[in-house]
């Protein structure tokens, strides 16, 4: 009967445990998305909507007086 010796099992288990932990944590991706939304909002307000494709309409008098 043949025998196979496997080395590095503990290291491999720790590696896969790290993969599993990182797969459950989306903070880096959410941080990136938050930053992209903030940047888009900043650009949109700086150009009064032109970044979105069309400038915002002027406020009507009733809303403006509020």
C-alpha positions as CSV (number, residue, x, y, z in Angstrom):
1,X,0.0,0.0,0.0
2,X,1.3,3.5,-0.9
3,X,1.5,6.3,1.5
4,X,1.1,10.0,0.7
5,X,2.5,12.6,3.0
6,X,1.0,16.1,2.8
7,X,2.9,19.0,4.2
8,X,1.6,22.5,4.9
9,X,-2.0,21.5,5.8
10,X,-2.2,24.0,8.6
11,X,-1.0,26.8,6.4
12,X,-3.4,25.8,3.6
13,X,-6.3,25.7,6.1
14,X,-5.4,29.2,7.4
15,X,-5.1,30.4,3.8
16,X,-8.6,29.2,3.0
17,X,-10.0,30.5,6.2
18,X,-8.6,33.9,5.3
19,X,-10.3,33.7,1.8
20,X,-13.6,32.8,3.5
21,X,-13.3,35.8,5.9
22,X,-12.5,38.2,3.2
23,X,-15.3,36.9,1.0
24,X,-17.8,37.8,3.8
25,X,-16.4,41.3,4.3
26,X,-17.3,43.9,1.6
27,X,-16.0,46.9,3.4
28,X,-13.3,47.7,0.7
29,X,-15.8,47.5,-2.1
30,X,-18.4,49.5,-0.3
31,X,-15.8,52.1,0.6
32,X,-14.9,52.4,-3.1
33,X,-18.6,52.7,-4.1
34,X,-19.2,55.4,-1.4
35,X,-16.3,57.4,-2.7
36,X,-17.6,57.1,-6.3
37,X,-21.0,58.3,-5.3
38,X,-19.6,61.2,-3.4
39,X,-17.4,62.2,-6.4
40,X,-20.4,61.9,-8.8
41,X,-22.6,64.1,-6.4
42,X,-19.8,66.7,-6.1
43,X,-19.4,66.9,-9.9
44,X,-23.2,67.0,-10.4
45,X,-23.7,69.9,-7.9
46,X,-20.6,71.8,-9.2
47,X,-22.1,71.8,-12.7
48,X,-25.8,72.2,-11.7
49,X,-26.7,68.8,-13.2
50,X,-24.8,69.0,-16.4
51,X,-22.7,66.0,-15.4
52,X,-26.0,64.0,-15.5
53,X,-26.6,65.1,-19.0
54,X,-29.0,68.1,-18.6
55,X,-28.8,71.1,-16.5
56,X,-31.3,71.5,-13.7
57,X,-34.4,73.7,-14.4
58,X,-34.5,77.0,-12.6
59,X,-36.6,76.9,-9.4
60,X,-40.1,78.0,-9.8
61,X,-41.1,81.2,-7.8
62,X,-43.2,79.4,-5.3
63,X,-40.4,77.0,-4.3
64,X,-37.8,79.7,-4.5
65,X,-39.7,81.9,-2.0
66,X,-39.9,79.0,0.5
